[in-house]
Structures are given as C-alpha cells and as structure tokens.
XYZ file of C-alpha atoms in Angstrom:
625
model
C 0.109 -0.173 -0.093
C 1.296 3.631 -1.018
C 2.428 5.378 2.365
C 0.204 8.469 1.355
C -2.577 6.167 1.400
C -1.836 4.622 4.763
C -1.975 7.831 6.153
C -5.180 8.602 4.578
C -6.865 5.389 5.627
C -5.817 5.984 9.292
C -8.373 8.164 9.524
C -11.244 6.116 8.171
C -10.672 2.743 8.751
C -7.003 1.765 10.301
C -7.823 -1.951 10.776
C -7.876 -2.015 6.658
C -4.069 -1.292 6.531
C -3.141 -4.156 8.894
C -5.421 -6.985 6.984
C -4.158 -5.706 3.416
C -0.361 -6.440 4.779
C -1.317 -9.829 5.820
C -2.939 -10.853 2.739
C -0.363 -8.996 0.231
C 1.347 -12.448 -0.370
C -1.654 -14.356 -1.170
C -3.127 -11.530 -3.232
C 0.381 -11.063 -5.326
C -0.341 -14.688 -6.766
C -3.949 -14.127 -7.502
C -4.709 -13.549 -11.424
C -5.293 -10.104 -11.445
C -2.964 -7.461 -13.318
C -2.742 -3.508 -13.269
C -2.400 -2.275 -16.909
C -1.514 1.223 -18.174
C -3.899 2.415 -20.065
C -3.632 4.854 -23.534
C -3.781 7.804 -21.076
C -1.075 6.858 -18.765
C -3.981 5.729 -16.070
C -4.361 2.482 -14.356
C -6.722 -0.408 -15.112
C -7.030 -3.616 -13.544
C -7.319 -7.017 -15.572
C -9.025 -10.007 -14.093
C -8.914 -13.673 -15.239
C -11.652 -16.003 -14.826
C -11.699 -19.669 -13.939
C -12.377 -20.440 -17.312
C -9.335 -18.537 -18.445
C -11.337 -15.415 -19.995
C -10.059 -12.008 -19.038
C -11.756 -8.477 -18.567
C -10.861 -5.114 -17.603
C -12.719 -3.480 -14.522
C -12.239 -0.083 -15.978
C -11.533 1.124 -19.755
C -8.181 0.524 -21.200
C -7.909 3.425 -23.172
C -9.488 6.398 -20.828
C -10.654 5.517 -17.634
C -11.769 9.486 -16.452
C -13.881 9.664 -19.435
C -15.501 6.407 -18.987
C -16.255 7.248 -15.243
C -17.796 10.451 -16.186
C -19.956 9.091 -18.713
C -21.272 6.590 -15.837
C -22.180 9.271 -13.582
C -23.613 11.310 -15.943
C -26.072 8.703 -16.368
C -27.158 8.525 -12.530
C -30.024 9.850 -11.443
C -29.962 10.670 -7.782
C -32.635 11.139 -5.390
C -34.281 14.415 -4.673
C -33.408 15.802 -1.089
C -30.667 14.768 0.985
C -28.988 11.194 0.396
C -26.183 8.976 1.295
C -24.600 6.971 -1.216
C -22.819 3.653 -0.955
C -20.762 2.791 -3.676
C -20.901 -1.197 -4.095
C -17.389 -2.186 -6.199
C -14.560 0.504 -6.230
C -12.633 -1.338 -8.749
C -9.897 1.445 -9.161
C -11.907 4.267 -7.842
C -12.559 6.468 -10.787
C -15.930 6.732 -10.609
C -16.315 7.658 -7.105
C -13.876 10.673 -7.897
C -15.950 11.527 -10.795
C -19.029 11.496 -8.353
C -17.548 13.684 -5.896
C -16.488 16.051 -7.997
C -19.977 16.271 -9.578
C -21.831 16.131 -6.060
C -19.338 17.737 -3.571
C -21.724 18.101 -0.855
C -22.967 14.354 -0.674
C -21.748 11.799 1.666
C -20.633 8.542 0.659
C -19.577 5.044 1.920
C -17.347 2.552 -0.257
C -18.199 -0.987 0.085
C -15.370 -3.316 -2.248
C -16.363 -7.108 -2.212
C -13.041 -8.313 -3.685
C -10.143 -7.506 -1.309
C -7.948 -8.101 -3.988
C -9.075 -5.385 -5.737
C -8.955 -3.181 -2.828
C -5.344 -4.105 -2.458
C -4.262 -3.209 -5.853
C -6.071 0.228 -6.061
C -4.399 1.063 -2.511
C -0.787 0.235 -3.900
C -1.342 1.800 -7.564
C -3.628 5.095 -7.020
C -3.782 7.710 -4.488
C -6.503 7.926 -2.151
C -6.088 11.856 -1.782
C -8.260 11.814 -5.017
C -11.296 10.935 -2.695
C -12.610 13.950 -0.630
C -12.093 13.003 3.205
C -14.898 14.909 4.469
C -17.239 13.243 2.139
C -16.075 9.793 2.888
C -17.878 8.514 5.720
C -16.682 4.538 5.708
C -14.723 2.356 3.742
C -15.533 -1.435 3.996
C -13.966 -4.221 2.232
C -15.529 -7.647 2.330
C -12.650 -9.573 4.126
C -15.410 -12.381 5.161
C -19.282 -12.556 4.868
C -19.226 -12.327 8.478
C -17.205 -9.057 8.196
C -19.316 -7.874 5.386
C -22.366 -8.517 7.320
C -20.878 -6.782 10.362
C -19.993 -3.519 7.802
C -23.366 -3.629 6.514
C -24.863 -3.529 10.060
C -22.557 -0.576 11.086
C -23.760 1.153 7.796
C -27.348 0.995 8.668
C -26.805 1.939 12.030
C -24.874 5.248 11.456
C -26.711 6.510 8.590
C -29.721 9.041 9.211
C -29.826 9.933 5.574
C -31.707 8.047 2.937
C -29.489 5.670 1.360
C -28.606 5.488 -2.436
C -26.847 2.498 -3.974
C -24.966 2.736 -6.682
C -23.184 -0.542 -8.110
C -19.911 -0.324 -10.468
C -21.278 -1.835 -13.895
C -18.561 -4.223 -14.442
C -19.278 -5.789 -10.975
C -22.787 -5.972 -12.336
C -21.917 -7.573 -15.471
C -19.163 -10.039 -14.104
C -20.283 -10.927 -10.368
C -23.779 -10.943 -10.574
C -24.344 -13.511 -8.075
C -22.259 -11.635 -5.673
C -24.065 -8.645 -6.133
C -27.450 -10.089 -5.647
C -26.353 -11.905 -2.475
C -25.119 -8.746 -1.212
C -28.595 -6.975 -1.503
C -30.473 -9.883 -0.082
C -28.301 -9.400 2.878
C -28.414 -5.816 3.301
C -32.332 -5.861 2.918
C -32.482 -8.283 5.853
C -30.321 -5.993 7.760
C -32.068 -3.000 7.068
C -35.371 -4.628 7.911
C -33.800 -5.106 11.248
C -32.489 -2.071 11.400
C -35.909 -0.740 10.115
C -37.437 -2.203 13.661
C -34.549 -1.146 15.579
C -35.226 2.336 14.723
C -38.855 2.373 14.879
C -38.545 0.588 18.194
C -35.850 3.590 19.136
C -38.530 6.146 18.167
C -41.326 4.439 20.303
C -39.610 3.119 23.141
C -36.010 4.900 23.732
C -37.688 7.033 26.772
C -40.217 4.170 27.913
C -37.278 1.921 28.565
C -35.663 3.700 31.107
C -38.559 5.133 32.558
C -39.777 1.726 32.944
C -36.702 0.389 34.432
C -36.619 2.911 36.975
C -40.255 2.495 38.075
C -39.992 -1.614 37.985
C -36.683 -1.331 39.926
C -38.498 -1.764 43.409
C -40.180 -5.087 41.536
C -36.826 -5.854 40.274
C -35.136 -5.645 44.097
C -38.002 -7.514 45.212
C -38.429 -10.388 43.357
C -36.205 -13.583 42.426
C -34.198 -13.567 39.168
C -35.169 -16.373 36.505
C -31.770 -17.726 37.168
C -32.336 -18.651 40.860
C -34.568 -21.305 39.558
C -32.347 -22.842 37.024
C -32.336 -26.232 38.761
C -35.738 -26.542 37.865
C -35.555 -26.360 34.142
C -31.807 -27.683 33.504
C -32.319 -30.500 30.958
C -35.904 -30.174 31.249
C -38.189 -30.002 28.411
C -39.931 -26.303 27.878
C -42.952 -25.882 25.377
C -42.886 -22.313 24.615
C -46.645 -21.578 23.438
C -47.059 -18.638 21.025
C -50.344 -17.224 19.455
C -50.041 -18.450 16.007
C -53.149 -19.601 14.107
C -51.751 -22.836 14.539
C -51.993 -23.090 18.171
C -55.839 -24.428 17.751
C -54.671 -27.630 16.427
C -52.236 -28.213 19.381
C -54.672 -27.415 22.458
C -55.246 -31.100 23.247
C -51.804 -32.301 23.188
C -50.964 -28.942 25.333
C -53.860 -30.066 27.751
C -52.246 -33.429 28.178
C -49.033 -31.811 28.555
C -50.182 -29.927 31.714
C -52.309 -32.969 33.035
C -49.320 -35.283 32.885
C -46.633 -32.294 33.594
C -44.522 -33.564 31.089
C -42.998 -30.075 30.033
C -42.727 -26.608 31.585
C -45.605 -24.780 29.447
C -44.175 -20.790 29.076
C -47.106 -18.812 26.913
C -45.369 -15.964 25.139
C -47.243 -12.716 23.875
C -51.156 -13.121 24.064
C -50.885 -17.010 24.133
C -52.113 -17.145 27.556
C -55.310 -15.537 26.216
C -56.008 -18.748 23.904
C -54.757 -21.341 26.565
C -57.006 -19.706 29.127
C -60.147 -19.577 26.757
C -59.681 -23.874 26.716
C -59.168 -23.624 30.873
C -55.217 -24.510 30.371
C -53.034 -22.623 32.655
C -49.435 -21.808 31.591
C -46.746 -22.620 34.104
C -45.734 -19.079 33.366
C -46.015 -16.170 31.456
C -43.442 -14.151 29.914
C -43.264 -10.524 28.896
C -40.648 -7.499 27.884
C -42.804 -4.927 25.697
C -42.207 -1.630 27.345
C -45.420 -0.081 25.777
C -48.726 0.806 27.827
C -50.539 -1.484 25.852
C -48.821 -4.379 27.036
C -50.998 -4.632 30.051
C -53.734 -5.799 27.693
C -52.138 -9.039 27.019
C -52.902 -10.266 30.321
C -56.607 -9.024 31.095
C -57.530 -12.351 31.560
C -55.673 -13.296 34.289
C -55.990 -9.767 35.785
C -59.655 -9.825 35.688
C -60.397 -13.668 36.528
C -58.016 -12.612 39.526
C -55.781 -15.677 39.262
C -53.210 -15.508 41.249
C -50.927 -18.555 40.691
C -49.531 -17.988 37.563
C -45.913 -16.462 37.650
C -44.750 -13.642 35.139
C -41.180 -13.663 34.061
C -40.699 -9.668 33.309
C -38.106 -8.229 31.471
C -36.857 -5.465 33.766
C -37.545 -2.648 31.098
C -41.509 -4.117 30.768
C -44.457 -1.782 30.852
C -44.693 -0.890 34.174
C -48.507 -0.809 34.202
C -48.103 -4.577 33.327
C -46.312 -5.197 36.639
C -48.827 -3.049 39.172
C -51.763 -4.728 37.483
C -50.420 -8.286 38.047
C -52.097 -10.388 40.248
C -49.696 -13.693 40.351
C -46.295 -14.154 41.438
C -43.026 -12.464 39.584
C -39.882 -13.171 38.673
C -37.430 -10.979 36.494
C -35.167 -11.184 34.102
C -32.235 -8.392 32.920
C -33.019 -7.074 29.779
C -30.483 -5.387 27.345
C -32.272 -1.726 27.546
C -32.620 -1.898 30.821
C -29.125 0.665 31.851
C -30.739 1.433 35.404
C -30.161 -1.690 37.297
C -26.418 -1.487 36.142
C -25.910 1.734 37.618
C -27.866 0.933 40.825
C -26.375 -2.801 41.374
C -22.750 -2.535 39.993
C -21.271 -5.296 40.331
C -24.028 -7.379 41.808
C -25.668 -7.501 38.365
C -22.776 -9.222 37.004
C -23.751 -12.411 38.112
C -26.646 -12.931 36.202
C -27.204 -12.488 32.156
C -28.586 -9.903 30.337
C -30.889 -10.793 27.597
C -31.021 -8.804 24.277
C -33.904 -6.840 23.383
C -35.611 -8.500 20.425
C -38.455 -8.210 17.932
C -40.491 -10.684 19.773
C -40.832 -11.858 23.387
C -40.514 -15.413 21.918
C -36.581 -14.766 20.685
C -36.055 -13.352 24.395
C -37.551 -16.058 25.747
C -35.343 -18.893 23.958
C -32.257 -16.908 24.953
C -33.526 -17.233 28.726
C -34.143 -20.558 28.174
C -30.783 -21.272 26.861
C -29.293 -19.893 30.163
C -31.246 -22.016 31.989
C -30.184 -24.967 30.001
C -33.594 -26.100 28.863
C -33.668 -28.974 26.497
C -35.490 -29.300 24.282
C -37.335 -26.268 23.718
C -40.495 -27.349 21.970
C -42.299 -24.418 20.020
C -46.144 -24.264 19.592
C -48.297 -22.042 17.591
C -45.083 -20.231 16.425
C -46.403 -19.517 12.728
C -44.294 -16.422 11.875
C -46.657 -16.835 8.866
C -49.801 -16.393 7.989
C -52.425 -19.085 7.647
C -56.061 -19.090 6.333
C -55.689 -15.611 6.474
C -55.337 -15.633 10.259
C -53.180 -13.442 12.297
C -53.729 -14.684 15.851
C -54.889 -17.990 16.923
C -58.657 -18.429 17.752
C -59.418 -17.090 21.652
C -57.556 -14.102 21.023
C -59.378 -10.636 20.639
C -57.935 -6.984 20.930
C -60.122 -3.920 20.749
C -57.722 -2.646 18.048
C -57.917 -5.899 16.027
C -59.253 -9.037 15.586
C -57.336 -12.430 14.692
C -58.006 -11.863 11.052
C -55.505 -10.031 8.479
C -55.990 -6.494 7.838
C -56.007 -4.719 4.466
C -52.963 -3.037 4.530
C -51.240 -6.495 5.765
C -52.549 -8.488 3.068
C -50.643 -5.682 0.553
C -47.508 -6.246 2.436
C -47.507 -10.040 2.205
C -44.166 -12.060 1.116
C -43.763 -15.734 0.371
C -41.024 -18.078 2.746
C -40.613 -21.795 3.159
C -42.926 -23.512 5.195
C -41.950 -26.582 7.776
C -43.686 -29.085 4.694
C -41.307 -27.531 2.036
C -43.805 -25.395 0.559
C -44.193 -21.718 0.290
C -46.174 -19.675 2.709
C -47.338 -15.956 2.786
C -45.583 -14.033 5.771
C -45.284 -10.291 7.071
C -42.057 -8.342 6.815
C -41.895 -8.255 10.727
C -42.697 -11.954 11.018
C -39.897 -12.523 8.698
C -37.460 -10.627 10.750
C -38.406 -12.336 14.062
C -37.789 -15.607 12.394
C -34.254 -14.443 11.118
C -33.667 -13.273 14.863
C -34.990 -16.403 16.389
C -32.421 -18.553 13.885
C -29.539 -16.397 14.827
C -30.339 -17.254 18.850
C -30.614 -20.868 17.993
C -27.439 -20.951 16.015
C -25.901 -18.658 18.739
C -26.657 -20.882 21.757
C -26.648 -24.209 19.812
C -29.800 -25.027 21.083
C -31.940 -28.094 20.450
C -35.211 -26.618 19.285
C -38.403 -28.861 17.947
C -40.643 -26.948 15.928
C -44.466 -28.109 16.225
C -46.008 -25.508 14.415
C -48.106 -26.598 11.365
C -48.284 -24.712 8.368
C -45.564 -22.481 9.701
C -42.669 -20.854 8.585
C -39.632 -22.937 8.406
C -36.919 -21.904 11.070
C -33.413 -23.027 10.261
C -31.887 -24.864 13.018
C -34.898 -26.548 14.194
C -36.349 -29.854 13.485
C -40.254 -30.153 12.686
C -42.229 -32.478 14.531
C -46.092 -32.633 14.936
C -46.385 -32.344 18.797
C -48.533 -35.855 18.956
C -45.126 -37.861 18.141
C -43.587 -36.085 21.091
C -45.055 -37.837 23.647
C -43.487 -41.265 22.339
C -40.127 -40.384 23.622
C -39.474 -36.343 24.484
C -42.048 -35.824 27.215
C -41.967 -37.594 30.604
C -45.025 -37.653 32.815
C -43.970 -35.915 36.440
C -41.232 -33.711 34.730
C -42.732 -30.125 36.423
C -41.998 -29.377 39.837
C -44.881 -27.889 41.897
C -44.439 -24.430 42.999
C -40.980 -24.242 41.406
C -41.403 -20.265 41.258
C -40.947 -19.792 44.942
C -37.391 -19.092 46.191
C -36.720 -19.025 50.021
C -33.277 -16.938 49.682
C -32.815 -14.042 47.184
C -32.053 -10.430 46.803
C -29.647 -7.709 45.922
C -27.490 -5.563 48.214
C -29.755 -2.920 49.673
C -27.711 -0.280 51.377
C -25.373 -0.172 48.144
C -28.657 0.493 46.136
C -29.861 3.514 48.344
C -26.430 4.826 48.482
C -26.315 5.089 44.775
C -29.786 6.562 44.810
C -28.705 9.412 47.034
C -25.628 10.020 44.899
C -27.861 10.035 41.884
C -30.566 12.693 43.288
C -27.455 14.818 43.778
C -26.417 14.153 40.246
C -29.854 15.067 38.881
C -29.250 18.804 41.326
C -26.247 19.472 39.427
C -27.504 18.492 35.855
C -30.432 21.147 36.478
C -27.858 24.004 37.101
C -26.087 23.052 34.090
C -29.053 22.912 31.978
C -30.118 26.860 33.326
C -26.627 27.738 32.213
C -27.392 26.251 28.352
C -30.941 27.871 28.379
C -29.329 31.324 29.146
C -26.523 30.919 26.394
C -29.249 29.796 24.158
C -31.430 33.006 24.679
C -28.244 35.153 24.123
C -27.560 33.173 20.927
C -31.146 33.805 19.856
C -30.806 37.675 20.583
C -27.490 37.957 18.297
C -29.456 36.380 15.556
C -32.069 38.927 15.987
C -29.846 41.813 16.271
C -27.371 40.570 13.695
C -24.390 40.906 16.167
C -22.091 38.497 14.828
C -18.785 39.376 17.210
C -20.203 37.702 20.393
C -21.468 34.515 18.701
C -17.875 32.692 18.880
C -17.579 33.335 22.647
C -21.372 32.032 23.518
C -20.619 28.915 21.404
C -17.409 28.177 23.270
C -19.181 28.701 26.430
C -21.880 26.341 25.362
C -19.300 23.843 24.347
C -17.918 23.768 27.901
C -21.299 23.752 29.655
C -22.373 20.876 27.090
C -19.122 18.875 28.376
C -20.353 19.267 31.990
C -23.756 17.875 30.816
C -22.537 14.917 28.987
C -19.844 13.819 31.908
C -22.881 14.336 34.135
C -23.542 10.763 36.080
C -27.443 11.248 35.856
C -26.683 12.150 31.992
C -24.449 9.576 31.264
C -26.605 6.564 32.854
C -29.946 7.881 32.094
C -30.784 10.548 30.007
C -28.373 9.583 27.089
C -30.558 5.818 26.216
C -33.485 8.137 26.301
C -32.514 10.560 23.699
C -30.614 8.376 21.025
C -32.337 9.796 18.013
C -31.570 13.179 19.170
C -28.096 12.137 19.807
C -27.879 10.855 16.122
C -29.372 14.012 14.695
C -26.513 15.687 16.325
C -23.990 13.604 14.301
C -25.782 13.808 11.109
C -25.393 17.883 11.441
C -22.139 18.185 12.676
C -20.142 18.609 9.377
C -22.719 21.184 8.481
C -21.934 23.693 11.596
C -18.325 23.225 11.112
C -18.692 23.875 7.243
C -20.731 27.067 7.866
C -18.414 30.389 8.117
C -21.248 32.674 8.688
C -21.680 33.138 12.182
C -25.140 34.347 12.269
C -26.015 30.804 9.852
C -23.856 29.055 12.389
C -25.641 30.269 15.413
C -29.113 29.139 13.857
C -27.627 25.603 13.337
C -26.569 25.113 16.580
C -29.737 26.517 18.246
C -31.760 24.293 15.839
C -29.409 21.192 16.720
C -28.664 21.315 20.335
C -31.753 23.374 21.161
C -33.537 20.417 20.464
C -31.180 17.977 22.531
C -31.114 20.336 25.573
C -35.071 20.367 25.506
C -35.516 17.060 25.555
C -32.872 16.525 28.254
C -34.754 19.231 30.310
C -38.249 17.844 30.108
C -36.248 14.455 31.082
C -34.672 16.072 33.638
C -37.789 17.633 35.301
C -39.980 14.386 35.174
C -37.100 12.116 36.977
C -37.101 15.215 39.811
C -40.505 13.492 41.073
C -39.958 10.107 39.879
C -36.860 9.228 41.929
C -37.673 10.398 45.093
C -40.887 7.858 44.809
C -38.633 4.967 43.699
C -36.209 5.338 46.483
C -39.245 5.521 48.657
C -40.636 2.174 47.867
C -36.879 0.495 47.849
C -36.795 1.970 51.628
C -40.203 0.442 52.218
C -39.130 -2.997 50.775
C -35.838 -2.743 53.042
C -37.987 -2.316 56.176
C -40.037 -5.227 55.361
C -37.296 -7.635 54.917
C -35.746 -6.078 58.263
C -39.319 -6.443 59.774
C -39.221 -10.351 58.541
C -35.851 -11.258 59.564
C -36.224 -10.333 63.426
C-alpha cells in the first residue's frame, strides 16, 4: 500500500492497513494484473476460472468512462447518502464526488484483491476526506455483514446504492447476495429505528419505575435447577395453536414439560381452561398490560410472570400473580444501582419478539429440548392470531394493509407460505439465537414458516420419547433466599439525586446561553457568537459527563444524539456566524430541550422510587427479626 494511502486510510478504517498487509503475499499470486491505459492511468485486468479476461475499467480512458457513467446516474431528490458497491480503481467515485461535492459516501469493496491493487497503485487523496464516511472491504461474509450493520445504524439520511457496472456484469451472483443480505439488515434496522423512536424513553422510565419490583422478586436464574435438561414448551399465539390445544392440555395434565406462554398465547390457553406454568413478557408499551387482562380480570394469582426489567410498568402494577425478573439489554438503570451485583446474572438482548427473548432465557437456564407451538411466523387461512384471542384494536384476521405487504417464505412442509416482513424479521432473529446458543429446538407448528436450526415434529409424536410425565416441579417459582445489596442501592440512589440537581444547574446555564444566541441572531451581532458557542461547548461537556445524564438521559435521547452527529459537519463547514448560530440552536436546542423535560420528570420519579425501595428494606428487616 502506498505510504500516502496509509496515512489517509488511518483516519477512516485503520484496520484495513493491517489486513491488506497480511493478505499481500496471497493477493500477489492471484490472477489480477494492473495495466497502464492509453492515457497513462491504471486499470485492472482480471482472469476468470475459464481463462477469459476482462478489465474493471476502460483500458483506454477510465476517467472519461467514469464521467459518462456518473452523467447517467439520477440521484434521489433531497438529502441522501451514497453507498458505492464495487470500487474498482476508484475513478467513478472520484467523478461522482467532483460532480456532487455536498454528498456523503460510503465505499464497499467485495473483492479484497481489488482494494489491495487500488491502494497500491492509485492515491486515495483524489477522494474528498470530508465526504467519505466509511470504507468497507468484504474480508469475509461475517465482516461484510458487520459492515452493513454499521452502515445501517450510522446513516441518518436516505441511502442510495450505486453498483459499479463491471461488477453487475461479471459478479452478478455476488451482487444479488449482497442486496439480499443488506435488505435483511435494513429490515432489522428499520425495526430497531421504529423501536428506538417508540420506546427510547419508555425503556428507561419503565426500568426505574420497575426497579423496586426488580429488587423484591427473584431473578429467573435462581430457579435454573428446575429447568436444566428439562423440556419446555414455548406457546405462541399463531393461528396453528388451535391444532395443538388438546396435546397441550395432556402435557399440562401429565406435567411432562414446563409450559411458558409468550405474547397473547395465555388468552388462547385460558379460553380452553389450560393454565400455563408461567407467562413471559418484555414489551415496554402501555398496551402490553392488555395481553394479561384475562388473568387479571379472573383474579388468577398462581400463574407466575417472568418479566423483562424494562417491561411496561402498568403490566407489573396490575398483575395479580407471583413474579420473577430477567435483566434486559435496554435496562441501564439496574447497571447503575446494582453495579457488580448484576454481573452474576445474564442480560437478555432486546428482540422483535418475546419468543426470541424467551429462547435466549431458556438457553441460559439449560432447558432442553425447547418445543415451539403456535410459532407460525406466517399467515395461515388469512389469520393473524389463534382463535380465542381478541383485542379492541384488532381481531385475529388480517387487515387490508397487511395483505398488501405479504411475502412468501418456506414452510415446515417444504412448500411456500405467506408472511409479513415483521414476522420474517422475528424468524431471522430466532434463527440467530438458536445458532448462537446451539439450542435443541423442536418446532411443532403446523403450516408455519420453516425456522433454520429447528426440526419439525408434530406435537402428537413427542409423547413417544421427548415428554416424561412428572417433569414439572410444583411451586418451582418459589425461592426462599434471594436479593440484591440494599444499602449499596440506596447509597447510589442518594448520589443519583445529587447528580440530578447538578444537571439542572447546567441546563439552566445552557438555556441562558441559547437565549443570548437567539438575541445575537435577531440583532445581527456576529462578534459575540464565537464566545457564546465556546461557553455552550463547555457547558455541554459538563452535561455529557454528569452521572445522571450518562446513565439515564443518554439512553432516552438516542435519536436526538444521532441527529446531532448528522449535523456536525454542516455546523463546522458554515463560516457565516449568524448561520452557524442558527444551526447550533436548531441542533443542540432540540437536544437540551429533551434533556430538560427528562430531568424535570425524574425530579419527582426518583424520590418515589427510592421511597419504595426503603419500604421494601424495612419489610425485609421486619421479616428477619
């Protein structure tokens, strides 16, 4: 690699320098050859396995060829971020940057050998550093997927993908696979962005309001001995559940497997008078409580609930039965309060479905085999839910807009079956979890989507060798001794309240600075703006280091933080002080306003939470006397 290219690449992706060096001997032996063109430039000649050769760029005038290619592109309207798939020797990227100097770009090279020759023979300095956000090289399929994941998470603007024409001609299979993978990742990312938008505040607010219940209930891992190497039936609310009801009833009567109801499945089971051994829940929304209305209204107080610590607080407040908790990845509250005491327990990743979270939980509990029922992840007979499940906002049938979004996937019986994109995302996540933990999973769902890593066996056949009567332990959820260090928790709570008050002072300073910036804009007085921005930077630095802000505010303002990052280059590039002040106010003003609202809310929430923890402490002390 050229020395100047190493210096340039060190800013964007320094790891590539090391990888290219490691691969250099291997690449030099590959059938690629750099050729000088008629215009004195460099192009790359490749030899295919059948002996035919082709050039990635024109062997006559690659600059002119690149210009013609860029002229033929039709960029989308408004702001966009460009992903170039296939760099070749970089001519078309250079031409594009020259034509669109305001556009930001990411570069993806699927052939490491091509990138090696590019970095060895042509200067990266012809690429505008300010425009390049990422450079990715597909050193392996996993690294390629990780790169696409980074791109999907870090790009706020709409994405426009431009494929090098030679790659489309000669590597069609590779290009198609890339787009299939990227589509899956974008679907997942779309779910994550929607989840962030809907839940970013709820996750933290629920976690703090739930924390007294986290303190006063056993962690699910305290009952691991009851689940280890035992069969567990995970019952979901898919339309196929009705087919298996009588088999599930037999399992319950014989106590041959633990029955965990996820999502709305408890409603279907209860409509047939089958009591699950537990219900599992993690959804942070207020609507989540409606999933358990049948249990609450019937005052059933013997069905344990295993709740994720960031679940909707109303779900916990209204539940009538015993409870156990599991730590979820969106709960940053318990990290702060419990410190090292939390490290003894696993943290379960947020996922698009409670069934996926439950699978991960069962992996940590050592359950085997895990048996899926009603896990359609697809549409059957135009049904969304199983019979026996009804909500105010929807019935169990498909809605019109859902019918318009149906796609086909492979079913358990080798045919194709319609599904929704959100179900498909859940399936892919479930497959990743099964592979990660090497779980033994049996899928009994008739006419459901095929799930990689599972074996399809009709539930009736499991009674022969997988289900043994008397497996379930009575009152398995009762734990005599459990708990977290209360004194340590209360000490952290006091420190947090102090930090909250300090944050309020910093916010007052920032609001004062913003008012003075607003006055400067209105009066057109440019001279004082740099000093005000400098003061704002110092106050922001204090805010970002504040203990309450780090542990509680930051997780609640993810999208506002992303917005700031997307505007930073614009602010730095603006020389006119009035325009810069406007950008600063618009960008940081939103952020500080959100933080201000959160701070005010927590000023009344925290004392109430700490009071409940103290009440729990007093109860425990009275019991021990």
